[in-house]
Coordinates of C-alpha atoms and ligand atoms in Angstrom, one line a residue:
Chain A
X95 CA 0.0 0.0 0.0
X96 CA 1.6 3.4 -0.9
X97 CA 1.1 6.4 1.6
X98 CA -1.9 8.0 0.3
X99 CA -3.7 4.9 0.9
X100 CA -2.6 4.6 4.2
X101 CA -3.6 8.4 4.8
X102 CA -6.9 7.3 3.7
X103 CA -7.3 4.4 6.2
X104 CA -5.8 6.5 8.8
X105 CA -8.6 9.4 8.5
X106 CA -11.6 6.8 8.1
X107 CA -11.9 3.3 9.4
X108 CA -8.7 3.8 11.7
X109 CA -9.2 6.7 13.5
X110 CA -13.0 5.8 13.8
X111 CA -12.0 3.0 15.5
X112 CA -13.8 0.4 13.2
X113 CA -10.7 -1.4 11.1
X114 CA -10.0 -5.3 11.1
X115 CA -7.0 -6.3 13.3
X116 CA -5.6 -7.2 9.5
X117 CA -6.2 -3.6 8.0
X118 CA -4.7 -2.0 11.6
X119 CA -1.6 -4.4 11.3
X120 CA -0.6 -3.2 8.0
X121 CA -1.1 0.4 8.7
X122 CA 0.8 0.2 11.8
X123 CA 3.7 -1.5 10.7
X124 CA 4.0 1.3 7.8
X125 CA 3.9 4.1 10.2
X126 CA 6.8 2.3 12.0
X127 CA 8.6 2.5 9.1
X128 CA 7.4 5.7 7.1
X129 CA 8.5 9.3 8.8
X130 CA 5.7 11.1 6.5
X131 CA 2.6 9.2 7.3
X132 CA 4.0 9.2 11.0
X133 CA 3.6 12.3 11.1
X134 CA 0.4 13.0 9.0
X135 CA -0.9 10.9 11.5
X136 CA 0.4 12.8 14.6
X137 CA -0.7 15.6 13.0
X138 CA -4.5 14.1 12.7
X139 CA -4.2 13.1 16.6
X140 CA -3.2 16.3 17.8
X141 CA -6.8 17.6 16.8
X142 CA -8.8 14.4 17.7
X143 CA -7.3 14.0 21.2
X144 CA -8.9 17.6 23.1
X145 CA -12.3 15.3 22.2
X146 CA -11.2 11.9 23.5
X147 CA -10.0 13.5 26.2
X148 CA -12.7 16.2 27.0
X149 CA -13.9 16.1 30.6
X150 CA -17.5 15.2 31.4
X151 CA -19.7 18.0 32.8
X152 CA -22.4 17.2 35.5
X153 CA -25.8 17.7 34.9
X154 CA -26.8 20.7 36.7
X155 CA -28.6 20.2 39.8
X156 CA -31.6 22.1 39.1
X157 CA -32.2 20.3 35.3
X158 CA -34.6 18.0 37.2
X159 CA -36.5 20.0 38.9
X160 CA -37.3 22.3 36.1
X161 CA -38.4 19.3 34.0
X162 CA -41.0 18.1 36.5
X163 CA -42.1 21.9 37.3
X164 CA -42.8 22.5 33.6
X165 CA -44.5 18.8 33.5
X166 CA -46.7 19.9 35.9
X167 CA -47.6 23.5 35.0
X168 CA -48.3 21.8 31.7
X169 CA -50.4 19.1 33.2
X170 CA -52.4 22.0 35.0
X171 CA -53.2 23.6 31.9
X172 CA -54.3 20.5 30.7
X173 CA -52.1 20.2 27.5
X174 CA -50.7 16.5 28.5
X175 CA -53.3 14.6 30.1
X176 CA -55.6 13.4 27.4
X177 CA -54.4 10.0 26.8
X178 CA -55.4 9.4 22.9
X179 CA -55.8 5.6 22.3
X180 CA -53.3 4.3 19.1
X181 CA -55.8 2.4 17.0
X182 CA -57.7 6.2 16.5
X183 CA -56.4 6.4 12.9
X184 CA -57.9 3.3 11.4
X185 CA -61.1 3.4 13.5
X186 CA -61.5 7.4 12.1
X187 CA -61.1 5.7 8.4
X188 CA -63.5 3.2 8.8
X189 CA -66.3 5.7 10.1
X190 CA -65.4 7.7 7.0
X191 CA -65.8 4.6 4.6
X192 CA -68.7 3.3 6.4
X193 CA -70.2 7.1 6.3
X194 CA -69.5 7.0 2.5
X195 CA -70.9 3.9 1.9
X196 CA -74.1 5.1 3.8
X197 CA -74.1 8.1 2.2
X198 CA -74.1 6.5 -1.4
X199 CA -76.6 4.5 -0.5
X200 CA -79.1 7.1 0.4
X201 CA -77.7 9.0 -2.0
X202 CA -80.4 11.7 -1.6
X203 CA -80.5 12.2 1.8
X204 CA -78.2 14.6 3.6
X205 CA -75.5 13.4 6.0
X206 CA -74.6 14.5 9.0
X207 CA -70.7 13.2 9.4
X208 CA -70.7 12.5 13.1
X209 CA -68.0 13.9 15.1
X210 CA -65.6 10.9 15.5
X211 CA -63.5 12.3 18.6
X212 CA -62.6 15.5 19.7
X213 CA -58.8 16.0 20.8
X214 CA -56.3 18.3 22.2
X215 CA -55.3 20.5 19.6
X216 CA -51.6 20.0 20.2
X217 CA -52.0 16.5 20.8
X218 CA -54.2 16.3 17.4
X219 CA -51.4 17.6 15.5
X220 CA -48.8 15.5 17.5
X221 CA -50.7 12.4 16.9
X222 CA -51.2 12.7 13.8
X223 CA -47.7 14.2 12.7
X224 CA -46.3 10.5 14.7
X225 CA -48.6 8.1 12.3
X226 CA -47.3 10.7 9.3
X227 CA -43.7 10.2 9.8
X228 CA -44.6 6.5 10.7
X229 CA -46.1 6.1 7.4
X230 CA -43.7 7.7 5.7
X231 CA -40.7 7.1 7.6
X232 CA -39.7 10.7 7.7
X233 CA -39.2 12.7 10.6
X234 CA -40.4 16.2 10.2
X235 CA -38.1 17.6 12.9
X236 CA -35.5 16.5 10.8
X237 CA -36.7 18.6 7.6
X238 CA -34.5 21.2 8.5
X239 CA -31.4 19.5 8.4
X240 CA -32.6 17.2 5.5
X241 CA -33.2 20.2 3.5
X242 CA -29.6 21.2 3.9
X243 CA -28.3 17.8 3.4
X244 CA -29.8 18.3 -0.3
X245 CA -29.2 21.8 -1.5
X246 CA -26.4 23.2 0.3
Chain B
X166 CA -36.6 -6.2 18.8
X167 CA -35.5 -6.4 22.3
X168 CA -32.5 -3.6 22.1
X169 CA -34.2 -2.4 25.6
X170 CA -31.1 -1.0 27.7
X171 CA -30.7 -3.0 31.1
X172 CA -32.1 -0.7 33.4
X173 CA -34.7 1.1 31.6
X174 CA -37.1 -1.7 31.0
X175 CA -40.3 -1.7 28.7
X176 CA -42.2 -1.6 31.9
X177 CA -40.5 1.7 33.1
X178 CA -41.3 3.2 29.9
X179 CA -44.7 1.9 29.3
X180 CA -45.2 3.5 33.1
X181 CA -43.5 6.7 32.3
X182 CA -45.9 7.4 29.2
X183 CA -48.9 6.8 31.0
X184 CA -47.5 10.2 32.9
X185 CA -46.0 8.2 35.7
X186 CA -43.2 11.0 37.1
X187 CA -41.4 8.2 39.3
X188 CA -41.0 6.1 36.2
X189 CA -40.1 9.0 34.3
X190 CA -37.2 10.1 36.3
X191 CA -35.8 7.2 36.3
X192 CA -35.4 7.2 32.1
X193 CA -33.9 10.8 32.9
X194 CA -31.5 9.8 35.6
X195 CA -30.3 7.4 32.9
X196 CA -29.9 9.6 29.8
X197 CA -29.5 12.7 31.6
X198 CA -25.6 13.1 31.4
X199 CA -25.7 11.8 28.1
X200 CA -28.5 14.5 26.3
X201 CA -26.8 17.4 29.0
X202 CA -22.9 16.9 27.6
X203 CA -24.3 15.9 23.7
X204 CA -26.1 19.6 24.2
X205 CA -23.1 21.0 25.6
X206 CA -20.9 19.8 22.8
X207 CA -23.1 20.8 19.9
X208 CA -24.4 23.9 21.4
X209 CA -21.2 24.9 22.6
X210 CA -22.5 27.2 25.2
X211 CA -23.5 26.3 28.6
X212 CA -26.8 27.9 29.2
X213 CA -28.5 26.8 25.6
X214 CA -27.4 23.5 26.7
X215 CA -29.4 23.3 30.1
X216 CA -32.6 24.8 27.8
X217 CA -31.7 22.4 25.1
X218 CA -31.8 19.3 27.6
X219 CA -34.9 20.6 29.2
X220 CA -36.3 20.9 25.8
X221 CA -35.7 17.1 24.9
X222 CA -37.2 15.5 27.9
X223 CA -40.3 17.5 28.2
X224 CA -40.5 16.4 24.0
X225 CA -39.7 12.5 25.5
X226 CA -42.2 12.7 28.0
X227 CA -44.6 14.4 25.0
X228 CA -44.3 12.0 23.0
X229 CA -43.6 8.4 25.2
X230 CA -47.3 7.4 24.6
X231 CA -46.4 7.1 20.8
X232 CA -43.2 5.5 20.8
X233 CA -42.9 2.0 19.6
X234 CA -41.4 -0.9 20.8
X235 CA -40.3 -2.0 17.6
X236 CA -37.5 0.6 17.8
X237 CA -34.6 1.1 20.3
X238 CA -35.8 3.3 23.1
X239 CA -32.0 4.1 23.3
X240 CA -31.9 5.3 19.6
X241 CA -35.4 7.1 19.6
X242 CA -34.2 9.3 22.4
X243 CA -30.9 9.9 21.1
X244 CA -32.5 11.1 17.7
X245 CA -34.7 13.8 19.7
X246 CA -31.6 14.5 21.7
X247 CA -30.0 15.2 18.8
X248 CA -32.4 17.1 16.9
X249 CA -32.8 19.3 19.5
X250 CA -29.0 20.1 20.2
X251 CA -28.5 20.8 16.3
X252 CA -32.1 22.8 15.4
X253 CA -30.8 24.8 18.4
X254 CA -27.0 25.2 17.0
X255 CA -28.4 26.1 13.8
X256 CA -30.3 28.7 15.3
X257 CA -27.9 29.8 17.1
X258 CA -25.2 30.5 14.8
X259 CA -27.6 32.1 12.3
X260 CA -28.0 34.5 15.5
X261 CA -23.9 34.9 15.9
X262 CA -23.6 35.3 11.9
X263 CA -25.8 38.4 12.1
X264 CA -24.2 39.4 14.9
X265 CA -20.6 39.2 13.3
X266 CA -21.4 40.6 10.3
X267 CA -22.3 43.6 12.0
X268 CA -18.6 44.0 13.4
X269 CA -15.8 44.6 11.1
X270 CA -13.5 41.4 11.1
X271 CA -11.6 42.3 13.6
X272 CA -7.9 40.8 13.1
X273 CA -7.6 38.6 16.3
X274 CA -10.1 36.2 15.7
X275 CA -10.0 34.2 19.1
X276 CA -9.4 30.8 17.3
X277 CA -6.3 32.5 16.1
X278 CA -5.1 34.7 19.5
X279 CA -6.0 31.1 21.3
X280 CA -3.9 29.4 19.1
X281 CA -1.1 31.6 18.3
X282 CA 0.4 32.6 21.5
X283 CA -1.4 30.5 24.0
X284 CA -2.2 27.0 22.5
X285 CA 0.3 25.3 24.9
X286 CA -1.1 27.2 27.5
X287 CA -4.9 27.4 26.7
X288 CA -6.9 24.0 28.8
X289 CA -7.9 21.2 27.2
X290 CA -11.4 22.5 27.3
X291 CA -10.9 25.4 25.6
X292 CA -9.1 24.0 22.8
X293 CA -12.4 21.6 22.4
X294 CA -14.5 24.4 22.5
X295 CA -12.6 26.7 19.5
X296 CA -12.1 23.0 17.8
X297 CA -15.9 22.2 17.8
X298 CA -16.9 25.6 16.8
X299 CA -15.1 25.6 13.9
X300 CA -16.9 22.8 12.3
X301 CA -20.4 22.9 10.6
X302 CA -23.3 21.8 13.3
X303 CA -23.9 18.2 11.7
X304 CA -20.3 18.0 11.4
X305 CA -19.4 18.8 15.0
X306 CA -22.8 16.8 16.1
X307 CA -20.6 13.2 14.0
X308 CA -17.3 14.5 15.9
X309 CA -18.8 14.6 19.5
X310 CA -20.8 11.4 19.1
X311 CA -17.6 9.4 18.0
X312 CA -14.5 11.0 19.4
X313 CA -16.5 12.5 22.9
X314 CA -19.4 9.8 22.8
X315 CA -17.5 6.5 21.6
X316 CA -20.4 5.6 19.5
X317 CA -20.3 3.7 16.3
X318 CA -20.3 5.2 12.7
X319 CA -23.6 3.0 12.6
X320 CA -25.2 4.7 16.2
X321 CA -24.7 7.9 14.3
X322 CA -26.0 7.4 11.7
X323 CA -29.5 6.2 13.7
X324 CA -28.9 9.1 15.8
X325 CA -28.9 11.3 13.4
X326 CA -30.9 9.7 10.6
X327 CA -28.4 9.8 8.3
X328 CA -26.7 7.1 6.0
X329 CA -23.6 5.4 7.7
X330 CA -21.4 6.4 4.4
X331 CA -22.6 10.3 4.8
X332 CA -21.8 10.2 8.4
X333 CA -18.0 8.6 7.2
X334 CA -17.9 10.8 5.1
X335 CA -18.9 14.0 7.4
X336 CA -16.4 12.9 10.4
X337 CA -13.7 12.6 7.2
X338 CA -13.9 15.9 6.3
X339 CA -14.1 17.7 9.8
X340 CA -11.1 15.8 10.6
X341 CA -9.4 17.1 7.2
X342 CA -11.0 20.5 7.8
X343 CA -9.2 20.6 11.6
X344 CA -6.3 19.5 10.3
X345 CA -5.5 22.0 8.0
X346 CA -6.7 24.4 10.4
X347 CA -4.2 23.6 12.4
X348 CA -1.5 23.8 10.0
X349 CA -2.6 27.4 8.9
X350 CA -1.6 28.2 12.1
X351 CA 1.5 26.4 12.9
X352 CA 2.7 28.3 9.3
X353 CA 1.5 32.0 11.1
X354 CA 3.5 31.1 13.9
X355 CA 6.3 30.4 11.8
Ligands
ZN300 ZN1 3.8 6.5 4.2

């Protein structure tokens, strides 16, 4: 292998720590022997270790505490606590094809569409937004960065 | 699937998103120095880290009652985590942009004045911090999860919802991107 293919191993599989024992072997025994790629990878070390190394903060000690306040302030407001049952979707889908069967059947008559549930707004939205993504296997909080991922 | 992590069962979280608190601090105990030092990293600022780690467990607790057992709990809460730390970073930095843009450059840039004439000197922190902030969001968000986080290219890529190769190929170029970086400024000093 000459040295720009052991540059490349060096800055993927080896320094992300996923490389056969095989691969590592013959990249380690060229950097005994090769000044330039000894020091390419020094070089590539130097800027990786401040991460492996970085210190791990504490959680602060009020994080906690301002979770469960704002849990409960919502709960009080009443944002949280209607439970919405799963199956909703499909059970709101067949009342709309058995509404539309009913309603082609007495074609002339007018329909009232009964109200099927009636939901927290936020919840609604949430619920629904969940079965979406689901569905389509897309995250829509991640629309943002897919966006950028394609056009810039 | 059972990927369930040893101490948060499928009971704890089936209790949790019924709006059991008891249950719920225990998934937050478990994950809370994880999502608090992910936040930190990404955010690189202390303060939009404690919001940002607020801001994914009240969207956990939000959304328990729809999550799946078909999925790792473990990765479902990472991606929020994550989602959170970089929305916010984006954010952010559109904030500092405008913010710069309405200084004139002025010539010691503290990447530069840090490395220049203290970078022996400067803490290890320090030197993460003007490191990370250096790098694009999504970028810095690959870096921390494998060189701060230990995770796998494949974790980051569920974390983040991205293909393994793009997440290779992100770490790749942050690496190459600090690198030469760092050899601008060895040549200054020079
Ligand atoms: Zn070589």
């Amino acid at each position: 292998m000459n040295c720009e293919q052991i540059q490349d191993i060096l800055l993927n599989d080896y320094l992300n720590k996923e490389i056969s024992p095989e691969q590592k072997k013959v990249v380690d025994e060229h950097l005994d022997q090769c000044p330039t790629c000894m020091e390419f990878f020094n070089h590539a070390t130097e800027v990786i270790l401040p991460m492996e190394t970085a210190q791990k903060h504490s959680v602060p000690d009020d994080d906690w505490q301002n979770i469960k306040n704002r849990i409960e302030t919502q709960k009080e407001k009443g944002t949280s606590i209607f439970h919405f049952p799963k199956p909703i979707l499909p059970l709101a889908f067949a009342a709309l094809l058995l509404i539309s069967f009913f309603a082609a059947r007495e074609f002339a008559e007018t329909i009232k569409p009964p109200i099927v549930c009636v939901m927290e707004h936020e919840d609604a939205i949430l619920y629904l937004t969940d079965e979406f993504e689901e569905f389509m296997g897309t995250d829509f909080e991640n629309e943002e960065y897919f966006l950028e991922e394609f056009f810039l | 699937m059972n990927n369930m992590d040893d101490l948060i069962t499928q009971d704890i979280i089936k209790k949790a998103s019924t709006g059991d608190l008891d249950a719920f601090e225990k998934i937050y105990r478990y994950y809370a120095g994880f999502v608090f030092n992910v936040s930190l990293r990404v955010t690189n600022d202390r303060e939009t880290a404690k919001d940002v780690s607020q801001e994914v467990f009240l969207t956990v607790y939000r959304k328990l009652k729809n999550f799946r057992f078909d999925s790792s709990f473990k990765t479902w809460l990472y991606r929020i985590a994550m989602n959170t730390a970089i929305n916010t970073a984006k954010k952010e930095s559109k904030i500092k942009e405008k913010a710069l843009k309405s200084h004139i450059e002025e010539p010691g840039k503290p990447w530069q004045n840090d490395v220049n004439k203290h970078m022996d000197q400067v803490d290890n922190e320090q030197r993460l911090n003007t490191l990370l902030s250096k790098l694009q969001v999504q970028e810095r968000a690959c870096m921390v999860l494998k060189h701060i986080e230990g995770l796998s290219c494949q974790d980051i890529a569920d974390a983040l919802k991205m293909n393994v190769n793009t997440v290779k190929t992100k770490l790749r170029r942050a690496r190459e991107k600090l690198m030469t970086l760092r050899k601008d400024v060895v040549k200054n000093e020079l």
